[in-house]
Tab-separated table of C-alpha atoms and ligand atoms in Angstrom:
chain	number	residue	atom	x	y	z
A	1	MET	CA	-31.237	-177.819	-61.653
A	2	SER	CA	-31.615	-174.211	-60.573
A	3	GLU	CA	-33.098	-171.765	-63.049
A	4	SER	CA	-29.994	-169.588	-62.923
A	5	ALA	CA	-27.776	-172.550	-63.910
A	6	GLN	CA	-30.150	-173.297	-66.825
A	7	SER	CA	-30.181	-169.760	-68.151
A	8	ALA	CA	-26.516	-168.931	-67.477
A	9	PRO	CA	-24.357	-168.171	-70.543
A	10	PRO	CA	-22.214	-171.068	-71.801
A	11	VAL	CA	-18.906	-171.624	-70.020
A	12	THR	CA	-16.267	-171.924	-72.731
A	13	PHE	CA	-12.526	-172.557	-72.506
A	14	PRO	CA	-9.559	-171.479	-74.622
A	15	PRO	CA	-8.928	-173.788	-77.627
A	16	ALA	CA	-5.548	-175.066	-76.348
A	17	PHE	CA	-6.911	-175.961	-72.905
A	18	LEU	CA	-5.884	-179.429	-71.687
A	19	TRP	CA	-8.747	-181.678	-70.666
A	20	GLY	CA	-7.062	-184.428	-68.734
A	21	ALA	CA	-7.469	-187.013	-66.040
A	22	ALA	CA	-4.962	-188.065	-63.390
A	23	THR	CA	-3.945	-191.265	-61.621
A	24	SER	CA	-0.940	-192.524	-59.668
A	25	ALA	CA	1.078	-195.730	-59.921
A	26	TYR	CA	0.340	-197.430	-56.603
A	27	GLN	CA	-3.343	-196.558	-56.815
A	28	ILE	CA	-3.932	-198.256	-60.178
A	29	GLU	CA	-1.073	-200.437	-61.442
A	30	GLY	CA	-1.073	-203.584	-59.309
A	31	ALA	CA	1.589	-206.072	-60.521
A	32	VAL	CA	3.627	-205.224	-57.455
A	33	ARG	CA	6.026	-208.119	-57.851
A	34	GLU	CA	6.480	-208.091	-61.629
A	35	ASP	CA	9.599	-207.327	-63.625
A	36	GLY	CA	11.820	-206.838	-60.606
A	37	ARG	CA	9.658	-204.299	-58.759
A	38	THR	CA	10.351	-204.287	-55.014
A	39	PRO	CA	8.154	-203.022	-52.153
A	40	SER	CA	7.564	-199.334	-51.673
A	41	ILE	CA	6.589	-197.816	-48.344
A	42	TRP	CA	2.955	-198.165	-49.431
A	43	ASP	CA	3.335	-201.934	-49.952
A	44	THR	CA	4.758	-202.246	-46.459
A	45	PHE	CA	2.196	-199.919	-44.890
A	46	SER	CA	-0.849	-201.446	-46.573
A	47	HIS	CA	0.308	-204.929	-45.566
A	48	THR	CA	0.640	-203.839	-41.933
A	49	PRO	CA	-2.507	-204.817	-40.011
A	50	GLY	CA	-4.740	-201.901	-39.093
A	51	LYS	CA	-3.235	-199.340	-41.454
A	52	THR	CA	-5.783	-199.398	-44.288
A	53	ALA	CA	-9.537	-200.007	-44.364
A	54	ASP	CA	-10.194	-203.760	-44.294
A	55	GLY	CA	-6.469	-204.339	-44.769
A	56	GLU	CA	-6.774	-203.469	-48.460
A	57	THR	CA	-3.610	-203.125	-50.536
A	58	GLY	CA	-2.532	-202.044	-54.014
A	59	ASP	CA	-1.330	-205.563	-54.903
A	60	ILE	CA	-3.787	-205.784	-57.775
A	61	ALA	CA	-5.371	-202.343	-57.620
A	62	VAL	CA	-7.205	-201.964	-60.952
A	63	ASP	CA	-4.569	-203.964	-62.819
A	64	HIS	CA	-3.649	-201.054	-65.063
A	65	PHE	CA	-0.188	-202.592	-65.528
A	66	HIS	CA	-1.797	-205.305	-67.644
A	67	ARG	CA	-4.737	-203.296	-68.981
A	68	TYR	CA	-3.026	-200.051	-69.945
A	69	ARG	CA	-3.895	-200.453	-73.649
A	70	GLU	CA	-7.589	-200.798	-72.833
A	71	ASP	CA	-7.323	-197.806	-70.472
A	72	VAL	CA	-5.642	-195.601	-73.059
A	73	ALA	CA	-8.236	-196.580	-75.670
A	74	MET	CA	-10.954	-195.651	-73.164
A	75	MET	CA	-9.368	-192.223	-72.586
A	76	ALA	CA	-9.178	-191.657	-76.321
A	77	GLU	CA	-12.816	-192.625	-76.693
A	78	LEU	CA	-13.681	-190.102	-74.014
A	79	GLY	CA	-11.843	-187.418	-75.977
A	80	LEU	CA	-9.257	-186.603	-73.311
A	81	ASN	CA	-6.217	-184.794	-74.698
A	82	ALA	CA	-3.940	-185.217	-71.666
A	83	TYR	CA	-3.201	-187.860	-69.043
A	84	ARG	CA	-1.239	-187.369	-65.845
A	85	PHE	CA	0.208	-190.538	-64.329
A	86	SER	CA	3.072	-191.343	-62.002
A	87	ILE	CA	6.092	-193.584	-62.291
A	88	SER	CA	6.563	-196.235	-59.640
A	89	TRP	CA	10.065	-195.555	-58.317
A	90	PRO	CA	10.623	-199.174	-57.122
A	91	ARG	CA	9.605	-200.493	-60.543
A	92	VAL	CA	12.366	-198.456	-62.165
A	93	GLN	CA	15.051	-198.463	-59.488
A	94	PRO	CA	14.154	-201.224	-57.032
A	95	THR	CA	16.589	-200.333	-54.273
A	96	GLY	CA	16.239	-196.598	-54.782
A	97	ARG	CA	19.834	-196.304	-55.920
A	98	GLY	CA	22.063	-197.452	-58.748
A	99	PRO	CA	21.195	-198.467	-62.277
A	100	ALA	CA	17.665	-198.702	-63.610
A	101	VAL	CA	15.806	-201.897	-64.375
A	102	GLN	CA	15.083	-201.598	-68.094
A	103	ARG	CA	12.023	-203.876	-67.891
A	104	GLY	CA	10.509	-201.422	-65.419
A	105	LEU	CA	11.174	-198.467	-67.698
A	106	ASP	CA	9.850	-200.415	-70.668
A	107	PHE	CA	6.367	-200.457	-69.165
A	108	TYR	CA	6.326	-196.667	-69.136
A	109	ARG	CA	7.839	-196.495	-72.645
A	110	ARG	CA	4.964	-198.659	-73.889
A	111	LEU	CA	2.397	-196.600	-72.001
A	112	VAL	CA	3.745	-193.299	-73.341
A	113	ASP	CA	3.895	-194.620	-76.907
A	114	GLU	CA	0.317	-195.811	-76.617
A	115	LEU	CA	-0.808	-192.396	-75.348
A	116	LEU	CA	1.018	-190.547	-78.110
A	117	ALA	CA	-0.404	-192.894	-80.733
A	118	HIS	CA	-3.882	-191.906	-79.496
A	119	GLY	CA	-3.100	-188.176	-79.507
A	120	ILE	CA	-3.070	-187.932	-75.690
A	121	ARG	CA	-0.379	-185.769	-74.144
A	122	PRO	CA	1.386	-187.540	-71.247
A	123	ALA	CA	2.285	-185.651	-68.073
A	124	ILE	CA	4.601	-187.590	-65.770
A	125	THR	CA	4.691	-187.294	-61.996
A	126	LEU	CA	7.958	-188.720	-60.709
A	127	TYR	CA	6.968	-189.136	-57.083
A	128	HIS	CA	3.428	-189.882	-55.971
A	129	TRP	CA	4.293	-191.281	-52.532
A	130	ASP	CA	5.768	-194.720	-53.296
A	131	LEU	CA	9.284	-194.420	-51.877
A	132	PRO	CA	11.339	-197.629	-52.296
A	133	GLN	CA	11.237	-199.359	-48.907
A	134	GLU	CA	15.024	-199.638	-48.850
A	135	LEU	CA	15.279	-195.856	-48.793
A	136	GLU	CA	12.831	-195.670	-45.904
A	137	ASP	CA	14.924	-198.288	-44.097
A	138	ALA	CA	17.864	-195.940	-44.555
A	139	GLY	CA	15.895	-193.108	-42.898
A	140	GLY	CA	13.387	-192.004	-45.545
A	141	TRP	CA	12.545	-188.364	-46.271
A	142	PRO	CA	13.787	-187.051	-42.902
A	143	GLU	CA	17.267	-188.049	-44.197
A	144	ARG	CA	19.022	-185.687	-46.569
A	145	ASP	CA	20.403	-188.481	-48.735
A	146	THR	CA	16.891	-189.354	-49.961
A	147	ALA	CA	16.813	-186.048	-51.879
A	148	TYR	CA	19.997	-187.031	-53.735
A	149	ARG	CA	18.594	-190.470	-54.468
A	150	PHE	CA	15.495	-188.786	-55.937
A	151	ALA	CA	17.665	-186.648	-58.229
A	152	GLU	CA	19.410	-189.770	-59.504
A	153	TYR	CA	16.045	-191.412	-60.164
A	154	ALA	CA	14.734	-188.255	-61.892
A	155	GLN	CA	17.729	-188.283	-64.196
A	156	ILE	CA	17.144	-191.951	-65.101
A	157	VAL	CA	13.503	-191.353	-65.994
A	158	GLY	CA	14.276	-188.058	-67.760
A	159	GLU	CA	16.864	-189.807	-69.927
A	160	ALA	CA	14.482	-192.627	-70.785
A	161	LEU	CA	11.345	-190.609	-71.559
A	162	GLY	CA	12.401	-186.981	-72.010
A	163	ASP	CA	12.405	-187.365	-75.786
A	164	ARG	CA	8.653	-188.038	-75.876
A	165	VAL	CA	7.125	-186.539	-72.727
A	166	GLU	CA	7.014	-182.762	-72.467
A	167	GLN	CA	5.336	-182.247	-69.087
A	168	TRP	CA	7.172	-183.269	-65.932
A	169	ILE	CA	6.044	-182.996	-62.344
A	170	THR	CA	8.688	-183.685	-59.721
A	171	LEU	CA	6.520	-184.346	-56.631
A	172	ASN	CA	2.848	-184.790	-55.943
A	173	GLU	CA	1.536	-183.086	-52.790
A	174	PRO	CA	4.727	-183.058	-50.715
A	175	TRP	CA	2.553	-181.887	-47.801
A	176	CYS	CA	1.001	-185.345	-47.626
A	177	SER	CA	4.366	-187.111	-47.901
A	178	ALA	CA	5.862	-185.053	-45.083
A	179	PHE	CA	3.016	-184.429	-42.675
A	180	LEU	CA	0.684	-187.399	-43.171
A	181	GLY	CA	3.619	-189.779	-43.651
A	182	TYR	CA	5.857	-188.626	-40.784
A	183	GLY	CA	3.533	-186.447	-38.633
A	184	SER	CA	0.058	-187.893	-38.168
A	185	GLY	CA	1.156	-191.270	-39.553
A	186	VAL	CA	-2.043	-191.954	-41.505
A	187	HIS	CA	0.023	-192.396	-44.653
A	188	ALA	CA	3.104	-194.529	-45.282
A	189	PRO	CA	5.531	-194.933	-43.680
A	190	GLY	CA	3.242	-194.185	-40.715
A	191	ARG	CA	5.718	-192.376	-38.472
A	192	THR	CA	4.520	-189.857	-35.875
A	193	ASP	CA	7.423	-187.533	-35.220
A	194	ALA	CA	6.813	-183.799	-35.629
A	195	ALA	CA	10.493	-182.858	-36.010
A	196	ALA	CA	10.988	-185.614	-38.593
A	197	SER	CA	7.998	-184.301	-40.558
A	198	LEU	CA	9.614	-180.859	-40.865
A	199	ARG	CA	12.927	-182.397	-41.917
A	200	ALA	CA	11.004	-184.480	-44.468
A	201	ALA	CA	9.373	-181.314	-45.822
A	202	HIS	CA	12.767	-179.681	-46.353
A	203	HIS	CA	14.255	-182.766	-47.993
A	204	LEU	CA	11.238	-183.048	-50.298
A	205	ASN	CA	11.838	-179.413	-51.268
A	206	LEU	CA	15.500	-180.210	-51.842
A	207	ALA	CA	14.525	-183.271	-53.888
A	208	HIS	CA	12.314	-181.060	-56.034
A	209	GLY	CA	15.179	-178.627	-56.682
A	210	LEU	CA	17.802	-181.305	-57.330
A	211	GLY	CA	15.338	-183.324	-59.378
A	212	ALA	CA	14.368	-180.330	-61.531
A	213	SER	CA	18.075	-179.671	-62.291
A	214	ALA	CA	18.683	-183.347	-63.027
A	215	LEU	CA	15.744	-183.463	-65.430
A	216	ARG	CA	16.883	-180.313	-67.201
A	217	SER	CA	20.416	-181.688	-67.553
A	218	VAL	CA	19.174	-184.601	-69.665
A	219	MET	CA	16.000	-183.399	-71.389
A	220	PRO	CA	15.281	-181.162	-74.370
A	221	ALA	CA	14.827	-177.535	-73.298
A	222	ARG	CA	11.247	-177.467	-74.629
A	223	ASN	CA	10.072	-179.761	-71.824
A	224	ALA	CA	8.258	-178.157	-68.895
A	225	VAL	CA	9.255	-178.933	-65.303
A	226	THR	CA	6.790	-178.328	-62.517
A	227	VAL	CA	5.522	-179.608	-59.166
A	228	SER	CA	2.002	-180.406	-57.940
A	229	LEU	CA	1.240	-178.776	-54.616
A	230	ASN	CA	-1.983	-179.142	-52.643
A	231	PRO	CA	-2.143	-175.750	-50.994
A	232	SER	CA	-4.795	-175.227	-48.350
A	233	VAL	CA	-7.293	-172.448	-48.897
A	234	VAL	CA	-7.237	-171.332	-45.294
A	235	ARG	CA	-10.204	-169.432	-43.902
A	236	THR	CA	-10.708	-168.173	-40.349
A	237	VAL	CA	-13.943	-168.140	-38.373
A	238	SER	CA	-13.492	-164.419	-37.648
A	239	GLN	CA	-11.177	-161.487	-38.231
A	240	ASP	CA	-10.198	-161.593	-34.580
A	241	PRO	CA	-6.369	-161.252	-34.290
A	242	ALA	CA	-6.069	-164.633	-32.518
A	243	ASP	CA	-8.019	-166.363	-35.299
A	244	LEU	CA	-6.002	-164.576	-37.968
A	245	ALA	CA	-2.793	-165.735	-36.264
A	246	ALA	CA	-4.120	-169.314	-36.321
A	247	GLY	CA	-4.868	-168.901	-40.035
A	248	GLN	CA	-1.346	-167.603	-40.674
A	249	LYS	CA	0.149	-170.595	-38.884
A	250	ILE	CA	-1.768	-173.118	-40.977
A	251	ASP	CA	-1.079	-171.154	-44.146
A	252	ASP	CA	2.655	-171.387	-43.369
A	253	LEU	CA	2.531	-175.092	-42.501
A	254	ALA	CA	0.404	-176.051	-45.486
A	255	ASN	CA	1.579	-173.618	-48.131
A	256	GLY	CA	4.534	-171.392	-47.268
A	257	VAL	CA	6.637	-174.381	-46.217
A	258	PHE	CA	6.682	-175.434	-49.889
A	259	HIS	CA	5.959	-172.379	-51.999
A	260	GLY	CA	8.226	-170.215	-49.824
A	261	PRO	CA	11.470	-171.922	-50.871
A	262	MET	CA	10.226	-173.021	-54.301
A	263	LEU	CA	8.827	-169.703	-55.487
A	264	HIS	CA	10.575	-167.135	-53.282
A	265	GLY	CA	13.798	-168.827	-52.141
A	266	ALA	CA	13.048	-168.649	-48.397
A	267	TYR	CA	10.985	-170.225	-45.637
A	268	PRO	CA	8.508	-167.728	-44.159
A	269	GLU	CA	9.907	-166.107	-40.983
A	270	THR	CA	6.544	-166.753	-39.326
A	271	LEU	CA	6.924	-170.500	-40.047
A	272	LEU	CA	10.412	-170.625	-38.541
A	273	ALA	CA	9.159	-168.836	-35.428
A	274	ALA	CA	6.022	-170.982	-35.051
A	275	THR	CA	7.977	-174.244	-35.275
A	276	SER	CA	11.004	-173.223	-33.197
A	277	SER	CA	9.967	-175.495	-30.316
A	278	VAL	CA	9.939	-178.465	-32.727
A	279	THR	CA	13.095	-177.884	-34.761
A	280	ASP	CA	15.915	-175.365	-35.048
A	281	TRP	CA	15.945	-175.902	-38.843
A	282	SER	CA	19.689	-176.664	-38.723
A	283	HIS	CA	19.006	-179.345	-41.355
A	284	VAL	CA	18.763	-176.507	-43.907
A	285	ARG	CA	22.305	-176.207	-45.269
A	286	ASP	CA	23.999	-173.356	-47.091
A	287	GLY	CA	22.957	-173.360	-50.731
A	288	ASP	CA	19.808	-175.476	-50.223
A	289	LEU	CA	17.428	-172.593	-50.738
A	290	GLU	CA	19.144	-171.624	-53.995
A	291	THR	CA	18.868	-175.242	-55.158
A	292	ILE	CA	15.172	-175.398	-54.305
A	293	HIS	CA	14.437	-172.004	-55.872
A	294	GLN	CA	14.583	-173.371	-59.427
A	295	PRO	CA	12.828	-171.478	-62.160
A	296	LEU	CA	9.638	-173.437	-62.849
A	297	ASP	CA	7.920	-173.693	-66.225
A	298	ALA	CA	4.466	-174.013	-64.684
A	299	LEU	CA	2.816	-174.709	-61.357
A	300	GLY	CA	0.459	-177.604	-60.642
A	301	LEU	CA	-2.272	-177.075	-58.054
A	302	ASN	CA	-4.464	-179.785	-56.526
A	303	TYR	CA	-7.656	-178.630	-54.846
A	304	TYR	CA	-10.479	-180.419	-53.065
A	305	ALA	CA	-11.884	-178.314	-50.185
A	306	PRO	CA	-11.052	-175.280	-48.028
A	307	THR	CA	-9.800	-175.395	-44.427
A	308	LEU	CA	-11.513	-173.404	-41.653
A	309	VAL	CA	-9.581	-172.572	-38.489
A	310	SER	CA	-9.681	-170.504	-35.337
A	311	ALA	CA	-7.566	-170.042	-32.245
A	312	ALA	CA	-7.890	-173.181	-30.109
A	313	ASP	CA	-9.791	-171.583	-27.251
A	314	GLU	CA	-12.927	-171.469	-29.404
A	315	GLN	CA	-15.183	-174.480	-29.549
A	316	ALA	CA	-14.421	-176.440	-32.719
A	317	SER	CA	-17.683	-177.562	-34.293
A	318	GLY	CA	-16.603	-180.875	-35.766
A	319	PRO	CA	-13.908	-183.487	-35.847
A	320	ARG	CA	-10.496	-182.097	-36.710
A	321	PRO	CA	-9.970	-182.708	-40.424
A	322	ASP	CA	-6.533	-184.243	-40.427
A	323	GLY	CA	-6.344	-184.450	-44.161
A	324	HIS	CA	-6.747	-188.064	-45.127
A	325	GLY	CA	-7.770	-189.874	-41.962
A	326	ALA	CA	-7.982	-189.647	-38.215
A	327	SER	CA	-4.957	-189.954	-35.955
A	328	ALA	CA	-4.078	-189.156	-32.365
A	329	TYR	CA	-1.086	-187.277	-33.776
A	330	SER	CA	-1.324	-183.942	-35.516
A	331	PRO	CA	0.032	-183.332	-39.002
A	332	TRP	CA	0.516	-179.659	-38.020
A	333	PRO	CA	3.769	-179.337	-35.999
A	334	GLY	CA	3.748	-176.435	-33.574
A	335	ALA	CA	0.035	-175.705	-34.139
A	336	ASP	CA	-1.571	-177.180	-31.038
A	337	ASP	CA	-3.131	-173.778	-30.447
A	338	VAL	CA	-5.161	-173.992	-33.670
A	339	ALA	CA	-8.671	-175.463	-33.852
A	340	PHE	CA	-10.097	-176.901	-37.086
A	341	HIS	CA	-13.767	-176.498	-37.970
A	342	GLN	CA	-16.032	-178.228	-40.405
A	343	THR	CA	-16.793	-175.773	-43.210
A	344	PRO	CA	-20.520	-175.384	-43.849
A	345	GLY	CA	-22.214	-176.820	-46.926
A	346	GLU	CA	-22.681	-180.068	-48.777
A	347	ARG	CA	-19.942	-182.665	-48.557
A	348	THR	CA	-18.603	-185.469	-50.668
A	349	GLU	CA	-18.209	-189.058	-49.504
A	350	MET	CA	-14.822	-188.073	-48.003
A	351	GLY	CA	-16.611	-185.559	-45.765
A	352	TRP	CA	-14.928	-182.734	-47.691
A	353	THR	CA	-17.039	-179.618	-48.209
A	354	ILE	CA	-17.900	-178.745	-51.802
A	355	ASP	CA	-16.715	-175.186	-52.359
A	356	PRO	CA	-15.662	-174.169	-55.875
A	357	THR	CA	-14.969	-170.607	-54.688
A	358	GLY	CA	-11.902	-172.056	-52.961
A	359	LEU	CA	-10.481	-173.151	-56.315
A	360	HIS	CA	-10.971	-169.670	-57.751
A	361	GLU	CA	-9.266	-168.197	-54.675
A	362	LEU	CA	-6.374	-170.604	-54.996
A	363	LEU	CA	-5.792	-169.846	-58.674
A	364	MET	CA	-5.907	-166.103	-58.019
A	365	ARG	CA	-3.525	-166.438	-55.079
A	366	TYR	CA	-0.932	-168.312	-57.115
A	367	THR	CA	-1.350	-165.845	-59.953
A	368	ARG	CA	-0.096	-163.301	-57.412
A	369	GLU	CA	2.520	-165.567	-55.762
A	370	ALA	CA	4.006	-166.624	-59.113
A	371	PRO	CA	3.285	-163.890	-61.631
A	372	GLY	CA	3.659	-165.028	-65.226
A	373	LEU	CA	3.765	-168.744	-64.400
A	374	PRO	CA	1.228	-170.901	-66.270
A	375	LEU	CA	-1.007	-172.833	-63.862
A	376	TYR	CA	-2.534	-176.280	-64.189
A	377	VAL	CA	-5.185	-177.799	-61.960
A	378	THR	CA	-3.406	-181.133	-61.664
A	379	GLU	CA	-6.107	-182.703	-59.444
A	380	ASN	CA	-9.697	-181.937	-58.582
A	381	GLY	CA	-12.618	-184.283	-58.095
A	382	ALA	CA	-14.937	-185.962	-55.649
A	383	ALA	CA	-15.697	-189.354	-54.129
A	384	TYR	CA	-19.278	-190.604	-54.144
A	385	ASP	CA	-20.886	-193.909	-53.310
A	386	ASP	CA	-21.492	-194.828	-56.942
A	387	LYS	CA	-23.353	-198.000	-57.846
A	388	PRO	CA	-24.444	-199.437	-61.184
A	389	ASP	CA	-28.179	-199.421	-61.873
A	390	PRO	CA	-29.952	-202.648	-62.974
A	391	ASP	CA	-28.901	-201.926	-66.576
A	392	GLY	CA	-25.268	-201.622	-65.527
A	393	ARG	CA	-25.148	-197.848	-66.020
A	394	VAL	CA	-23.567	-195.661	-63.356
A	395	HIS	CA	-25.375	-192.401	-62.854
A	396	ASP	CA	-23.446	-189.816	-60.795
A	397	PRO	CA	-25.166	-186.430	-61.077
A	398	GLU	CA	-23.430	-185.205	-57.894
A	399	ARG	CA	-20.035	-185.588	-59.555
A	400	ILE	CA	-21.273	-183.770	-62.660
A	401	ALA	CA	-22.428	-180.893	-60.458
A	402	TYR	CA	-19.071	-180.916	-58.654
A	403	LEU	CA	-17.140	-180.798	-61.930
A	404	HIS	CA	-19.406	-178.130	-63.383
A	405	GLY	CA	-18.933	-175.955	-60.304
A	406	HIS	CA	-15.176	-176.328	-60.183
A	407	LEU	CA	-14.591	-175.960	-63.917
A	408	SER	CA	-16.758	-172.830	-63.845
A	409	ALA	CA	-14.494	-171.538	-61.059
A	410	VAL	CA	-11.466	-172.234	-63.255
A	411	ARG	CA	-13.106	-170.294	-66.093
A	412	ARG	CA	-13.829	-167.353	-63.769
A	413	ALA	CA	-10.185	-167.359	-62.691
A	414	ILE	CA	-9.073	-167.270	-66.352
A	415	THR	CA	-11.390	-164.312	-66.936
A	416	ASP	CA	-9.899	-162.644	-63.848
A	417	GLY	CA	-6.366	-163.007	-65.230
A	418	ALA	CA	-5.120	-166.436	-64.104
A	419	ASP	CA	-3.151	-168.225	-66.828
A	420	VAL	CA	-4.719	-171.664	-66.352
A	421	ARG	CA	-3.718	-174.005	-69.163
A	422	GLY	CA	-5.412	-177.251	-68.204
A	423	TYR	CA	-7.445	-179.343	-65.794
A	424	PHE	CA	-6.817	-182.935	-64.723
A	425	LEU	CA	-9.819	-184.598	-63.186
A	426	TRP	CA	-9.055	-186.823	-60.186
A	427	SER	CA	-9.431	-189.533	-61.081
A	428	LEU	CA	-9.687	-191.306	-64.409
A	429	MET	CA	-11.141	-194.398	-62.720
A	430	ASP	CA	-11.977	-195.713	-59.255
A	431	ASN	CA	-8.843	-196.849	-57.467
A	432	PHE	CA	-7.022	-197.524	-54.199
A	433	GLU	CA	-7.701	-194.463	-52.035
A	434	TRP	CA	-4.727	-194.942	-49.682
A	435	ALA	CA	-5.739	-195.578	-46.060
A	436	TYR	CA	-9.403	-195.724	-47.170
A	437	GLY	CA	-8.709	-198.710	-49.410
A	438	TYR	CA	-11.259	-199.185	-52.198
A	439	GLY	CA	-14.124	-197.677	-50.185
A	440	LYS	CA	-13.976	-194.208	-51.757
A	441	ARG	CA	-14.696	-193.963	-55.449
A	442	PHE	CA	-13.150	-190.890	-57.102
A	443	GLY	CA	-13.311	-192.196	-60.676
A	444	ALA	CA	-15.149	-190.795	-63.672
A	445	VAL	CA	-15.010	-194.428	-64.740
A	446	TYR	CA	-16.518	-197.079	-62.488
A	447	VAL	CA	-14.434	-200.157	-61.748
A	448	ASP	CA	-16.087	-203.394	-60.679
A	449	TYR	CA	-13.501	-204.658	-58.203
A	450	THR	CA	-14.491	-208.289	-58.783
A	451	THR	CA	-14.188	-208.383	-62.559
A	452	LEU	CA	-12.089	-205.202	-62.962
A	453	GLU	CA	-14.456	-204.205	-65.737
A	454	ARG	CA	-14.474	-200.460	-66.479
A	455	THR	CA	-17.738	-198.561	-67.082
A	456	PRO	CA	-17.676	-194.821	-67.777
A	457	LYS	CA	-20.069	-193.088	-65.350
A	458	SER	CA	-22.415	-190.362	-66.583
A	459	SER	CA	-19.816	-187.831	-65.350
A	460	ALA	CA	-17.273	-189.336	-67.761
A	461	HIS	CA	-19.703	-188.780	-70.642
A	462	TRP	CA	-20.377	-185.248	-69.415
A	463	TYR	CA	-16.639	-184.496	-69.132
A	464	SER	CA	-16.086	-186.046	-72.538
A	465	ARG	CA	-18.532	-183.570	-74.090
A	466	ALA	CA	-16.717	-180.720	-72.350
A	467	ALA	CA	-13.352	-181.986	-73.637
A	468	ARG	CA	-14.618	-182.351	-77.191
A	469	THR	CA	-16.407	-179.003	-77.412
A	470	GLY	CA	-14.364	-176.843	-75.028
A	471	GLU	CA	-17.644	-175.837	-73.408
A	472	LEU	CA	-19.319	-177.125	-70.260
A	473	PRO	CA	-22.470	-179.073	-71.063
A	474	PRO	CA	-25.526	-178.179	-68.980
A	475	LEU	CA	-26.150	-179.956	-65.708
A	476	GLU	CA	-28.406	-182.938	-65.888
A	477	ASP	CA	-32.070	-182.444	-65.053
B	1	IFM	O1	-6.216	-190.046	-54.171
B	1	IFM	C1	-5.590	-188.877	-53.778
B	1	IFM	C2	-4.374	-188.615	-54.633
B	1	IFM	O2	-3.483	-189.683	-54.612
B	1	IFM	C3	-3.639	-187.384	-54.143
B	1	IFM	N1	-4.547	-186.264	-54.008
B	1	IFM	C4	-5.793	-186.470	-53.333
B	1	IFM	C5	-6.506	-187.689	-53.896
B	1	IFM	C6	-7.839	-187.897	-53.172
B	1	IFM	O3	-7.619	-188.116	-51.820
């Protein structure tokens, strides 16, 4: 450890700060055929040869569906006071329309009751990428009707759980759903159609707006409705006007395309101009922007690494980071004139650069974009190649350093005026990392994929001390 880190003053957090961890349904639940659940687009995609590493699927995942009691007890033992999880849409509404399956909802009722009994505050994400396959067969997110189906689903879940869950997140990372799902095709449903990806983005925005209204129509007013975005912290290799224009384009396609309508009621003019060769945006109907521009109670931000770009005529120094996997198709419609560069510095197992300053920047930016809105870091974390030692302990000092750096950045942002109310570590435990299968371990808790035994890593113990004391423990020697 560096001397300055040793001698630095303690990093302390406000008493009401939420110390949470996050997961999502398809990544941890398994039990994909139980209680009437039908396939989602991720079941179909992961069962399609060549789509995920080693053909891995979420069929069993980490079997949280059957082990949720053990998992909640483990969170309580770690001293977490919040848990963000997602609802599997096809478990609750198998065809994506019509009445709910009560057995599906019952699982989440039991989970929520267990959390509350352990003093852990639940935060529900309604959509973390597992669209019922039947809705994809009907056109998926590029079709407007999917947004209305989402609102119906939101209402069902809001009615069932709104009496006991106060924090609601409509969508997780709609950028990934739209641009990795329908643009580069590295995520389900694996389509590669630039115009469809922009229509998907708009219909996800519309789903957020309709879903937020639906939730509010059935839930107590005290409940908070928000969304988890994964905005890019876009940096340019120089201040050259061509590089700055490239940066603006990626900022629009990563950030403005969602926060524009959600926070300001309009798509950025620069986005409309940059994508005019791909779509005329006639899928945006009168009244949509008002629907999307719902007052939010908070804003969720997911952050992993910054993005470095230049105009395309410069030599890019590394492989183009396409988000979550390589593809011949770009997830950036209309941005063929932008080059992506590897940011300097140490990287995690995903190849993502470790840069806590990006998280500070992001929190300060959204303090300006959404003045007065409480912020939550709804995901942040790192994958490492963790392995148990001969005594069965899992020592992950790199993850501790990552968490220390990023939580310190959150604290600096609070000092600088950002109203950050909580932090959800990604992820509670190792799980199915989408197209990467089980090869990338993001968990604070190690999962042995043969026995499914859970072992808290040293980072979990470190985070536990932070959660219990409200102060970051020192880095390990
Ligand atoms: O595992 C994912 C999660 O589902 C969404 N945000 C990024 C994580 C790491 O890739």
